[in-house]
PDB file of C-alpha atoms in Angstrom:
ATOM      1  CA  MET A1453     -42.165  19.865  40.614  1.00 45.00           C
ATOM      2  CA  ILE A1454     -40.398  21.692  37.787  1.00 45.00           C
ATOM      3  CA  ARG A1455     -42.203  23.496  34.967  1.00 43.00           C
ATOM      4  CA  ASN A1456     -40.449  23.890  31.604  1.00 42.00           C
ATOM      5  CA  GLN A1457     -40.355  27.555  30.574  1.00 43.00           C
ATOM      6  CA  CYS A1458     -40.601  26.636  26.855  1.00 40.00           C
ATOM      7  CA  THR A1459     -43.332  23.996  26.737  1.00 40.00           C
ATOM      8  CA  GLY A1460     -44.990  24.257  30.132  1.00 42.00           C
ATOM      9  CA  LEU A1461     -44.425  20.537  30.685  1.00 42.00           C
ATOM     10  CA  VAL A1462     -44.235  19.642  34.371  1.00 44.00           C
ATOM     11  CA  VAL A1463     -41.678  17.080  35.605  1.00 44.00           C
ATOM     12  CA  ARG A1464     -42.156  15.688  39.108  1.00 46.00           C
ATOM     13  CA  ASN A1465     -39.200  15.205  41.428  1.00 46.00           C
ATOM     14  CA  ASP A1466     -40.033  11.504  41.863  1.00 48.00           C
ATOM     15  CA  ASP A1467     -40.141  10.749  38.118  1.00 49.00           C
ATOM     16  CA  PRO A1468     -37.611   8.032  37.099  1.00 49.00           C
ATOM     17  CA  PRO A1469     -35.604  10.338  34.757  1.00 50.00           C
ATOM     18  CA  PHE A1470     -35.324  13.113  37.347  1.00 48.00           C
ATOM     19  CA  ALA A1471     -31.834  12.068  38.453  1.00 51.00           C
ATOM     20  CA  LEU A1472     -30.657  12.155  34.843  1.00 52.00           C
ATOM     21  CA  LEU A1473     -32.392  15.505  34.309  1.00 53.00           C
ATOM     22  CA  HIS A1474     -30.531  16.894  37.288  1.00 51.00           C
ATOM     23  CA  ALA A1475     -27.234  15.605  35.863  1.00 51.00           C
ATOM     24  CA  LEU A1476     -28.026  17.092  32.465  1.00 51.00           C
ATOM     25  CA  ILE A1477     -28.765  20.492  33.985  1.00 49.00           C
ATOM     26  CA  LYS A1478     -25.553  20.363  35.959  1.00 47.00           C
ATOM     27  CA  ASN A1479     -23.335  19.302  33.048  1.00 49.00           C
ATOM     28  CA  CYS A1480     -24.985  20.988  30.067  1.00 48.00           C
ATOM     29  CA  PRO A1481     -22.526  23.149  28.046  1.00 45.00           C
ATOM     30  CA  ARG A1482     -23.634  26.771  28.157  1.00 40.00           C
ATOM     31  CA  ARG A1483     -22.949  27.270  24.442  1.00 39.00           C
ATOM     32  CA  PHE A1484     -26.101  25.227  23.635  1.00 40.00           C
ATOM     33  CA  SER A1485     -28.388  27.550  25.592  1.00 39.00           C
ATOM     34  CA  PRO A1486     -31.169  29.364  23.673  1.00 40.00           C
ATOM     35  CA  PRO A1487     -30.887  33.113  24.455  1.00 37.00           C
ATOM     36  CA  SER A1488     -34.564  33.487  25.391  1.00 39.00           C
ATOM     37  CA  VAL A1489     -34.651  30.710  27.951  1.00 38.00           C
ATOM     38  CA  GLY A1490     -31.589  30.998  30.116  1.00 41.00           C
ATOM     39  CA  ARG A1491     -28.086  29.696  30.013  1.00 42.00           C
ATOM     40  CA  GLY A1492     -27.705  25.925  29.482  1.00 46.00           C
ATOM     41  CA  ARG A1493     -30.495  24.787  31.753  1.00 45.00           C
ATOM     42  CA  GLY A1494     -33.325  26.060  29.593  1.00 48.00           C
ATOM     43  CA  TRP A1495     -32.004  24.097  26.600  1.00 49.00           C
ATOM     44  CA  VAL A1496     -31.843  20.895  28.624  1.00 52.00           C
ATOM     45  CA  PHE A1497     -35.389  21.372  29.923  1.00 51.00           C
ATOM     46  CA  PHE A1498     -36.581  22.003  26.377  1.00 51.00           C
ATOM     47  CA  PHE A1499     -34.880  18.945  24.871  1.00 55.00           C
ATOM     48  CA  PHE A1500     -35.720  16.622  27.739  1.00 55.00           C
ATOM     49  CA  SER A1501     -39.375  17.677  27.903  1.00 54.00           C
ATOM     50  CA  LEU A1502     -39.749  16.998  24.184  1.00 52.00           C
ATOM     51  CA  ALA A1503     -38.312  13.547  24.764  1.00 53.00           C
ATOM     52  CA  LEU A1504     -40.780  12.884  27.569  1.00 52.00           C
ATOM     53  CA  LYS A1505     -43.662  14.264  25.547  1.00 48.00           C
ATOM     54  CA  ASN A1506     -42.939  11.970  22.585  1.00 51.00           C
ATOM     55  CA  ALA A1507     -41.969   8.833  24.471  1.00 48.00           C
ATOM     56  CA  LYS A1508     -44.128   6.340  26.355  1.00 44.00           C
ATOM     57  CA  ASN A1509     -42.736   5.204  29.710  1.00 46.00           C
ATOM     58  CA  TYR A1510     -39.596   7.277  29.164  1.00 46.00           C
ATOM     59  CA  ASP A1511     -38.360   5.515  26.024  1.00 52.00           C
ATOM     60  CA  TYR A1512     -35.008   3.892  26.733  1.00 54.00           C
ATOM     61  CA  PHE A1513     -33.378   4.959  23.483  1.00 56.00           C
ATOM     62  CA  LEU A1514     -34.294   8.623  23.889  1.00 55.00           C
ATOM     63  CA  TYR A1515     -32.919   8.368  27.415  1.00 56.00           C
ATOM     64  CA  LYS A1516     -29.634   6.991  26.044  1.00 56.00           C
ATOM     65  CA  LYS A1517     -29.415   9.545  23.238  1.00 56.00           C
ATOM     66  CA  ILE A1518     -29.954  12.484  25.582  1.00 56.00           C
ATOM     67  CA  LYS A1519     -27.396  11.026  27.948  1.00 54.00           C
ATOM     68  CA  CYS A1520     -24.865  10.678  25.103  1.00 53.00           C
ATOM     69  CA  LEU A1521     -25.494  14.249  23.904  1.00 53.00           C
ATOM     70  CA  TYR A1522     -25.157  16.050  27.187  1.00 48.00           C
ATOM     71  CA  LEU A1523     -23.171  14.077  29.732  1.00 45.00           C
ATOM     72  CA  PRO A1524     -19.384  14.339  29.263  1.00 45.00           C
ATOM     73  CA  ASN A1525     -17.299  11.352  28.177  1.00 52.00           C
ATOM     74  CA  ASN A1526     -20.330   9.155  27.555  1.00 77.00           C
ATOM     75  CA  MET A1527     -19.980   6.229  25.128  1.00 89.00           C
ATOM     76  CA  GLY A1528     -22.567   4.340  23.107  1.00 93.00           C
ATOM     77  CA  THR A1529     -23.790   0.794  23.659  1.00 95.00           C
ATOM     78  CA  LEU A1530     -23.216  -2.388  21.661  1.00 96.00           C
ATOM     79  CA  TYR A1531     -26.477  -4.321  21.384  1.00 97.00           C
ATOM     80  CA  ILE A1532     -26.286  -8.005  20.442  1.00 96.00           C
ATOM     81  CA  VAL A1533     -29.652  -8.803  18.887  1.00 97.00           C
ATOM     82  CA  PRO A1534     -30.963 -12.367  18.299  1.00 96.00           C
ATOM     83  CA  THR A1535     -33.006 -12.932  15.135  1.00 96.00           C
ATOM     84  CA  PRO A1536     -35.394 -15.791  14.238  1.00 95.00           C
ATOM     85  CA  VAL A1537     -33.917 -19.197  13.406  1.00 94.00           C
ATOM     86  CA  GLY A1538     -37.078 -20.088  11.509  1.00 91.00           C
ATOM     87  CA  ASN A1539     -40.459 -18.598  12.307  1.00 93.00           C
ATOM     88  CA  MET A1540     -40.521 -14.803  11.877  1.00 94.00           C
ATOM     89  CA  GLU A1541     -42.966 -14.564  14.789  1.00 95.00           C
ATOM     90  CA  ASP A1542     -40.080 -15.433  17.125  1.00 95.00           C
ATOM     91  CA  MET A1543     -38.750 -11.882  16.668  1.00 96.00           C
ATOM     92  CA  THR A1544     -39.282  -9.853  19.834  1.00 96.00           C
ATOM     93  CA  LEU A1545     -40.720  -6.335  20.003  1.00 96.00           C
ATOM     94  CA  ARG A1546     -37.602  -5.176  21.813  1.00 96.00           C
ATOM     95  CA  ALA A1547     -35.362  -6.536  19.059  1.00 96.00           C
ATOM     96  CA  ILE A1548     -37.371  -4.692  16.390  1.00 97.00           C
ATOM     97  CA  ARG A1549     -37.177  -1.443  18.324  1.00 96.00           C
ATOM     98  CA  THR A1550     -33.450  -1.841  18.943  1.00 96.00           C
ATOM     99  CA  LEU A1551     -32.747  -2.354  15.238  1.00 96.00           C
ATOM    100  CA  LYS A1552     -34.869   0.661  14.326  1.00 96.00           C
ATOM    101  CA  GLU A1553     -33.265   2.981  16.878  1.00 94.00           C
ATOM    102  CA  ALA A1554     -29.594   1.971  16.579  1.00 95.00           C
ATOM    103  CA  ASP A1555     -27.247   4.348  14.768  1.00 94.00           C
ATOM    104  CA  LEU A1556     -25.705   1.429  12.859  1.00 94.00           C
ATOM    105  CA  VAL A1557     -26.592  -2.259  12.374  1.00 96.00           C
ATOM    106  CA  LEU A1558     -23.848  -4.824  11.728  1.00 95.00           C
ATOM    107  CA  ALA A1559     -24.982  -7.890   9.778  1.00 94.00           C
ATOM    108  CA  GLU A1560     -23.314 -11.208   9.008  1.00 92.00           C
ATOM    109  CA  ASP A1561     -24.921 -11.095   5.550  1.00 92.00           C
ATOM    110  CA  THR A1562     -26.625  -7.849   4.548  1.00 94.00           C
ATOM    111  CA  ARG A1563     -28.790  -9.667   1.979  1.00 94.00           C
ATOM    112  CA  THR A1564     -30.222 -12.069   4.567  1.00 93.00           C
ATOM    113  CA  SER A1565     -30.737  -9.296   7.129  1.00 94.00           C
ATOM    114  CA  GLY A1566     -32.261  -7.126   4.408  1.00 95.00           C
ATOM    115  CA  ILE A1567     -35.122  -9.639   4.068  1.00 95.00           C
ATOM    116  CA  LEU A1568     -35.701  -9.470   7.835  1.00 95.00           C
ATOM    117  CA  PHE A1569     -35.631  -5.661   7.776  1.00 96.00           C
ATOM    118  CA  LYS A1570     -38.128  -5.534   4.925  1.00 96.00           C
ATOM    119  CA  HIS A1571     -40.499  -7.930   6.746  1.00 95.00           C
ATOM    120  CA  PHE A1572     -40.541  -5.759   9.890  1.00 96.00           C
ATOM    121  CA  ASP A1573     -40.307  -2.412   8.060  1.00 96.00           C
ATOM    122  CA  ILE A1574     -36.944  -1.583   9.637  1.00 96.00           C
ATOM    123  CA  LYS A1575     -35.253   1.243   7.744  1.00 94.00           C
ATOM    124  CA  ASN A1576     -31.696   1.475   8.987  1.00 94.00           C
ATOM    125  CA  HIS A1577     -28.159   1.336   7.628  1.00 89.00           C
ATOM    126  CA  LEU A1578     -26.630  -2.157   7.380  1.00 94.00           C
ATOM    127  CA  MET A1579     -22.894  -2.790   7.390  1.00 94.00           C
ATOM    128  CA  SER A1580     -21.285  -6.155   6.679  1.00 92.00           C
ATOM    129  CA  HIS A1581     -19.564  -7.751   9.690  1.00 90.00           C
ATOM    130  CA  HIS A1582     -18.615 -11.437   9.466  1.00 88.00           C
ATOM    131  CA  LYS A1583     -15.874 -13.871  10.447  1.00 84.00           C
ATOM    132  CA  PHE A1584     -13.709 -12.939   7.457  1.00 87.00           C
ATOM    133  CA  ASN A1585     -13.561  -9.188   8.206  1.00 86.00           C
ATOM    134  CA  GLU A1586     -14.341  -8.808  11.926  1.00 84.00           C
ATOM    135  CA  HIS A1587     -10.680  -8.486  12.912  1.00 87.00           C
ATOM    136  CA  GLY A1588     -10.254  -5.634  10.442  1.00 87.00           C
ATOM    137  CA  THR A1589     -13.480  -3.724  11.107  1.00 89.00           C
ATOM    138  CA  SER A1590     -13.848  -4.052  14.888  1.00 91.00           C
ATOM    139  CA  ALA A1591     -11.401  -1.228  15.705  1.00 92.00           C
ATOM    140  CA  ALA A1592     -13.388   1.302  13.651  1.00 93.00           C
ATOM    141  CA  ILE A1593     -16.665   0.096  15.193  1.00 95.00           C
ATOM    142  CA  VAL A1594     -15.238   0.498  18.704  1.00 95.00           C
ATOM    143  CA  GLU A1595     -14.297   4.088  17.792  1.00 94.00           C
ATOM    144  CA  ARG A1596     -17.885   4.739  16.711  1.00 94.00           C
ATOM    145  CA  LEU A1597     -19.104   3.361  20.026  1.00 95.00           C
ATOM    146  CA  LYS A1598     -16.638   5.562  21.899  1.00 93.00           C
ATOM    147  CA  SER A1599     -17.993   8.602  20.075  1.00 92.00           C
ATOM    148  CA  GLY A1600     -21.485   7.902  21.459  1.00 92.00           C
ATOM    149  CA  GLN A1601     -23.113   5.899  18.667  1.00 93.00           C
ATOM    150  CA  ASN A1602     -25.286   2.901  19.532  1.00 95.00           C
ATOM    151  CA  VAL A1603     -24.476  -0.150  17.396  1.00 95.00           C
ATOM    152  CA  ALA A1604     -26.572  -3.321  16.966  1.00 96.00           C
ATOM    153  CA  LEU A1605     -25.116  -6.656  15.848  1.00 96.00           C
ATOM    154  CA  VAL A1606     -27.140  -9.416  14.153  1.00 96.00           C
ATOM    155  CA  SER A1607     -26.235 -12.735  12.554  1.00 94.00           C
ATOM    156  CA  ASP A1608     -28.116 -14.578   9.811  1.00 93.00           C
ATOM    157  CA  ALA A1609     -30.179 -16.444  12.432  1.00 92.00           C
ATOM    158  CA  GLY A1610     -30.113 -16.929  16.190  1.00 92.00           C
ATOM    159  CA  THR A1611     -27.908 -15.173  18.728  1.00 94.00           C
ATOM    160  CA  PRO A1612     -24.607 -13.643  17.522  1.00 93.00           C
ATOM    161  CA  GLY A1613     -21.581 -15.170  19.208  1.00 90.00           C
ATOM    162  CA  ILE A1614     -23.130 -18.642  19.491  1.00 90.00           C
ATOM    163  CA  SER A1615     -21.317 -20.438  16.641  1.00 86.00           C
ATOM    164  CA  ASP A1616     -21.599 -17.121  14.747  1.00 85.00           C
ATOM    165  CA  PRO A1617     -19.533 -13.906  14.571  1.00 86.00           C
ATOM    166  CA  GLY A1618     -19.865 -11.686  17.619  1.00 88.00           C
ATOM    167  CA  PHE A1619     -17.395 -12.806  20.272  1.00 91.00           C
ATOM    168  CA  PHE A1620     -14.443 -10.773  18.972  1.00 92.00           C
ATOM    169  CA  LEU A1621     -16.351  -7.473  18.759  1.00 94.00           C
ATOM    170  CA  ALA A1622     -17.987  -8.015  22.168  1.00 94.00           C
ATOM    171  CA  ARG A1623     -14.557  -8.654  23.690  1.00 94.00           C
ATOM    172  CA  GLU A1624     -12.968  -5.578  22.097  1.00 94.00           C
ATOM    173  CA  ALA A1625     -15.895  -3.376  23.139  1.00 95.00           C
ATOM    174  CA  SER A1626     -15.724  -4.681  26.715  1.00 94.00           C
ATOM    175  CA  LYS A1627     -11.980  -4.017  26.830  1.00 94.00           C
ATOM    176  CA  ALA A1628     -12.642  -0.428  25.776  1.00 93.00           C
ATOM    177  CA  GLY A1629     -15.111   0.035  28.630  1.00 93.00           C
ATOM    178  CA  ILE A1630     -18.152   0.069  26.350  1.00 94.00           C
ATOM    179  CA  GLU A1631     -21.435  -1.322  27.630  1.00 94.00           C
ATOM    180  CA  VAL A1632     -22.409  -4.592  25.879  1.00 96.00           C
ATOM    181  CA  ILE A1633     -26.059  -5.656  26.151  1.00 96.00           C
ATOM    182  CA  THR A1634     -27.395  -8.926  24.735  1.00 96.00           C
ATOM    183  CA  LEU A1635     -31.132  -9.151  24.189  1.00 96.00           C
ATOM    184  CA  PRO A1636     -32.890 -12.415  25.081  1.00 95.00           C
ATOM    185  CA  GLY A1637     -34.238 -14.176  22.032  1.00 93.00           C
ATOM    186  CA  PRO A1638     -34.113 -17.010  19.502  1.00 93.00           C
ATOM    187  CA  THR A1639     -31.437 -19.683  19.498  1.00 93.00           C
ATOM    188  CA  ALA A1640     -31.501 -23.285  18.262  1.00 93.00           C
ATOM    189  CA  CYS A1641     -29.657 -25.023  21.103  1.00 94.00           C
ATOM    190  CA  ILE A1642     -32.045 -24.314  24.009  1.00 95.00           C
ATOM    191  CA  PRO A1643     -35.288 -25.532  22.322  1.00 95.00           C
ATOM    192  CA  ALA A1644     -33.453 -28.658  21.133  1.00 96.00           C
ATOM    193  CA  LEU A1645     -32.112 -29.337  24.640  1.00 97.00           C
ATOM    194  CA  VAL A1646     -35.408 -28.803  26.462  1.00 97.00           C
ATOM    195  CA  SER A1647     -37.365 -30.866  23.897  1.00 96.00           C
ATOM    196  CA  SER A1648     -34.881 -33.750  24.002  1.00 96.00           C
ATOM    197  CA  GLY A1649     -36.210 -35.346  27.180  1.00 95.00           C
ATOM    198  CA  LEU A1650     -32.632 -35.524  28.484  1.00 97.00           C
ATOM    199  CA  PRO A1651     -31.514 -33.816  31.715  1.00 95.00           C
ATOM    200  CA  CYS A1652     -31.162 -30.079  31.106  1.00 93.00           C
ATOM    201  CA  ASP A1653     -30.389 -28.841  34.623  1.00 93.00           C
ATOM    202  CA  ARG A1654     -26.671 -29.124  33.784  1.00 94.00           C
ATOM    203  CA  PHE A1655     -25.353 -29.221  30.224  1.00 96.00           C
ATOM    204  CA  CYS A1656     -22.384 -28.196  28.095  1.00 96.00           C
ATOM    205  CA  PHE A1657     -22.583 -26.541  24.681  1.00 96.00           C
ATOM    206  CA  GLU A1658     -19.942 -27.865  22.271  1.00 95.00           C
ATOM    207  CA  GLY A1659     -21.018 -26.137  19.048  1.00 93.00           C
ATOM    208  CA  PHE A1660     -19.553 -27.574  15.852  1.00 94.00           C
ATOM    209  CA  LEU A1661     -16.958 -30.333  16.162  1.00 93.00           C
ATOM    210  CA  PRO A1662     -13.657 -29.752  14.323  1.00 91.00           C
ATOM    211  CA  GLN A1663     -14.113 -30.901  10.731  1.00 85.00           C
ATOM    212  CA  LYS A1664     -10.724 -32.598  10.428  1.00 81.00           C
ATOM    213  CA  LYS A1665      -7.812 -32.142  12.825  1.00 86.00           C
ATOM    214  CA  GLY A1666      -8.666 -32.703  16.496  1.00 88.00           C
ATOM    215  CA  ARG A1667     -12.111 -34.193  15.905  1.00 92.00           C
ATOM    216  CA  GLN A1668     -11.461 -37.616  17.419  1.00 92.00           C
ATOM    217  CA  SER A1669      -9.361 -36.281  20.293  1.00 94.00           C
ATOM    218  CA  HIS A1670     -12.181 -33.869  21.179  1.00 95.00           C
ATOM    219  CA  LEU A1671     -14.740 -36.687  21.250  1.00 95.00           C
ATOM    220  CA  GLU A1672     -12.354 -38.735  23.372  1.00 95.00           C
ATOM    221  CA  SER A1673     -12.135 -35.870  25.888  1.00 95.00           C
ATOM    222  CA  LEU A1674     -15.936 -35.968  26.193  1.00 96.00           C
ATOM    223  CA  ARG A1675     -16.216 -39.724  26.695  1.00 94.00           C
ATOM    224  CA  ASN A1676     -16.776 -39.402  30.473  1.00 95.00           C
ATOM    225  CA  GLU A1677     -18.556 -36.028  30.445  1.00 96.00           C
ATOM    226  CA  PRO A1678     -21.459 -36.417  32.945  1.00 96.00           C
ATOM    227  CA  ARG A1679     -23.501 -33.467  31.665  1.00 97.00           C
ATOM    228  CA  THR A1680     -25.840 -33.479  28.685  1.00 97.00           C
ATOM    229  CA  MET A1681     -23.925 -32.323  25.592  1.00 97.00           C
ATOM    230  CA  VAL A1682     -25.249 -30.106  22.778  1.00 97.00           C
ATOM    231  CA  PHE A1683     -23.672 -30.047  19.313  1.00 97.00           C
ATOM    232  CA  TYR A1684     -24.411 -28.232  16.061  1.00 96.00           C
ATOM    233  CA  GLU A1685     -23.926 -30.176  12.842  1.00 95.00           C
ATOM    234  CA  SER A1686     -24.420 -29.947   9.110  1.00 94.00           C
ATOM    235  CA  PRO A1687     -26.876 -32.447   7.563  1.00 94.00           C
ATOM    236  CA  PHE A1688     -24.064 -33.576   5.255  1.00 94.00           C
ATOM    237  CA  ARG A1689     -21.854 -34.637   8.191  1.00 94.00           C
ATOM    238  CA  LEU A1690     -24.585 -35.934  10.507  1.00 96.00           C
ATOM    239  CA  MET A1691     -24.103 -39.647   9.749  1.00 95.00           C
ATOM    240  CA  LYS A1692     -20.340 -39.425  10.167  1.00 94.00           C
ATOM    241  CA  THR A1693     -20.767 -37.625  13.500  1.00 95.00           C
ATOM    242  CA  LEU A1694     -23.343 -40.087  14.867  1.00 96.00           C
ATOM    243  CA  ARG A1695     -21.183 -43.084  13.982  1.00 95.00           C
ATOM    244  CA  GLN A1696     -18.123 -41.483  15.586  1.00 95.00           C
ATOM    245  CA  MET A1697     -20.127 -40.681  18.717  1.00 96.00           C
ATOM    246  CA  GLU A1698     -21.296 -44.280  18.762  1.00 95.00           C
ATOM    247  CA  GLU A1699     -17.653 -45.350  18.692  1.00 95.00           C
ATOM    248  CA  PHE A1700     -16.586 -43.081  21.575  1.00 96.00           C
ATOM    249  CA  PHE A1701     -19.754 -42.943  23.709  1.00 96.00           C
ATOM    250  CA  GLY A1702     -21.174 -46.405  23.016  1.00 95.00           C
ATOM    251  CA  PRO A1703     -24.156 -47.439  20.850  1.00 95.00           C
ATOM    252  CA  ASP A1704     -26.603 -47.326  23.797  1.00 96.00           C
ATOM    253  CA  ARG A1705     -25.964 -43.677  24.774  1.00 97.00           C
ATOM    254  CA  PRO A1706     -29.274 -41.723  24.589  1.00 97.00           C
ATOM    255  CA  VAL A1707     -29.472 -39.012  21.946  1.00 97.00           C
ATOM    256  CA  SER A1708     -31.977 -36.611  20.409  1.00 97.00           C
ATOM    257  CA  VAL A1709     -31.462 -35.070  16.985  1.00 97.00           C
ATOM    258  CA  ALA A1710     -33.460 -31.890  16.333  1.00 97.00           C
ATOM    259  CA  ARG A1711     -33.918 -30.739  12.768  1.00 95.00           C
ATOM    260  CA  GLU A1712     -35.302 -27.478  11.350  1.00 94.00           C
ATOM    261  CA  ILE A1713     -35.969 -25.847  14.742  1.00 95.00           C
ATOM    262  CA  SER A1714     -38.865 -23.341  14.612  1.00 94.00           C
ATOM    263  CA  LYS A1715     -39.635 -24.143  10.965  1.00 93.00           C
ATOM    264  CA  ILE A1716     -42.574 -25.902   9.293  1.00 92.00           C
ATOM    265  CA  HIS A1717     -40.831 -29.290   9.103  1.00 91.00           C
ATOM    266  CA  GLU A1718     -39.369 -29.270  12.634  1.00 94.00           C
ATOM    267  CA  GLU A1719     -38.545 -32.812  13.756  1.00 95.00           C
ATOM    268  CA  HIS A1720     -37.050 -34.478  16.850  1.00 96.00           C
ATOM    269  CA  VAL A1721     -35.690 -38.015  16.555  1.00 97.00           C
ATOM    270  CA  ARG A1722     -34.957 -39.674  19.909  1.00 97.00           C
ATOM    271  CA  GLY A1723     -33.401 -43.004  20.860  1.00 97.00           C
ATOM    272  CA  THR A1724     -29.963 -44.516  21.271  1.00 97.00           C
ATOM    273  CA  LEU A1725     -27.070 -43.477  19.048  1.00 97.00           C
ATOM    274  CA  ASP A1726     -27.407 -46.732  17.123  1.00 96.00           C
ATOM    275  CA  GLU A1727     -31.174 -46.331  16.606  1.00 96.00           C
ATOM    276  CA  VAL A1728     -30.999 -42.684  15.537  1.00 97.00           C
ATOM    277  CA  ALA A1729     -28.119 -43.371  13.154  1.00 96.00           C
ATOM    278  CA  ALA A1730     -30.141 -46.172  11.562  1.00 96.00           C
ATOM    279  CA  HIS A1731     -33.099 -43.787  11.145  1.00 96.00           C
ATOM    280  CA  PHE A1732     -31.060 -41.197   9.276  1.00 96.00           C
ATOM    281  CA  GLU A1733     -29.399 -43.854   7.131  1.00 94.00           C
ATOM    282  CA  ALA A1734     -32.871 -44.744   5.866  1.00 94.00           C
ATOM    283  CA  THR A1735     -34.076 -41.106   5.770  1.00 93.00           C
ATOM    284  CA  PRO A1736     -31.338 -38.651   4.718  1.00 92.00           C
ATOM    285  CA  PRO A1737     -31.517 -35.490   6.867  1.00 92.00           C
ATOM    286  CA  LYS A1738     -32.175 -31.971   5.599  1.00 91.00           C
ATOM    287  CA  GLY A1739     -31.863 -28.571   7.273  1.00 90.00           C
ATOM    288  CA  GLU A1740     -29.990 -27.306  10.305  1.00 91.00           C
ATOM    289  CA  ILE A1741     -29.163 -29.985  12.892  1.00 96.00           C
ATOM    290  CA  VAL A1742     -28.777 -29.926  16.693  1.00 97.00           C
ATOM    291  CA  ILE A1743     -27.528 -33.107  18.397  1.00 97.00           C
ATOM    292  CA  VAL A1744     -28.257 -33.547  22.117  1.00 98.00           C
ATOM    293  CA  VAL A1745     -26.360 -36.419  23.730  1.00 98.00           C
ATOM    294  CA  GLY A1746     -26.925 -37.771  27.240  1.00 97.00           C
ATOM    295  CA  GLY A1747     -24.032 -37.554  29.674  1.00 96.00           C
ATOM    296  CA  ALA A1748     -21.910 -40.518  30.712  1.00 94.00           C
ATOM    297  CA  PRO A1749     -23.676 -42.746  33.270  1.00 90.00           C
ATOM    298  CA  LYS A1750     -22.402 -42.631  36.827  1.00 82.00           C
ATOM    299  CA  GLU A1751     -20.370 -45.531  38.203  1.00 70.00           C
ATOM    300  CA  LYS A1752     -23.328 -46.745  40.330  1.00 54.00           C
ATOM    301  CA  ASP A1753     -25.524 -46.899  37.244  1.00 57.00           C
ATOM    302  CA  LYS A1754     -22.857 -48.910  35.409  1.00 56.00           C
ATOM    303  CA  ASP A1755     -22.690 -51.404  38.274  1.00 55.00           C
ATOM    304  CA  LYS A1756     -26.484 -51.810  38.203  1.00 55.00           C
ATOM    305  CA  ASP A1757     -26.392 -52.550  34.467  1.00 56.00           C
ATOM    306  CA  LYS A1758     -23.800 -55.273  35.086  1.00 51.00           C
TER     307      LYS A1758
END
């Protein structure tokens, strides 16, 4: 057991942070040492004991901050933080804490994220980071991470990088040797897939189809895809997409269209491509759309149908 000379706090040798404490003592620059406590080591004991005293279960962020302050050549972490796609109650406690403790929060739209921050009483600096500026701002953000700052990335809704900005920064940070951590959390595609009633043990996520060039060739490449397919779509293009899928996959291919996931008017329309298209012709869709299409039937199944 070790007793801090400043606070009297006792740290046991088998405590989880003991290995880090040992490293801090070993690497602490002597210039930070308070004269009355001893050279280097007393300062580390003082700072670390305060962290332990004010943190429950050795708070992860204090652990990271101390590590960044005292261990040489230590870089920050990029946190990719999912936010609710509808219901605010989908926000996790870990996500709230991460956004509160990060040195900087990158947001796809600072106005949208500002509403989220106000709801959860998160007071932190927001910086705009979206698909139109990510190539220009990522280098400066990577430098901040290298200097030891922790940066959190959020999109307007859901998980950044899934049909939203995030991939480019995550790639550049990884290339620079920076730790990238994605928190589990809200996304539209998984609830839509699991609720569809279609096989979800193997699936492929296709995101948004190309709006113009390459749209039909992409659908053609998926004609014989055996796995369940998940697409995102705008309500304004839904009918066009369903009719094109009917052309390439056949009118009897099973499909589920999820609308307004995690919101008050959430709806799932299931049936064949022909049936679901007819439904939305009679009832124009509104809100965010996820299309889940069954995979191509196996050859044995085709023979049975014949």
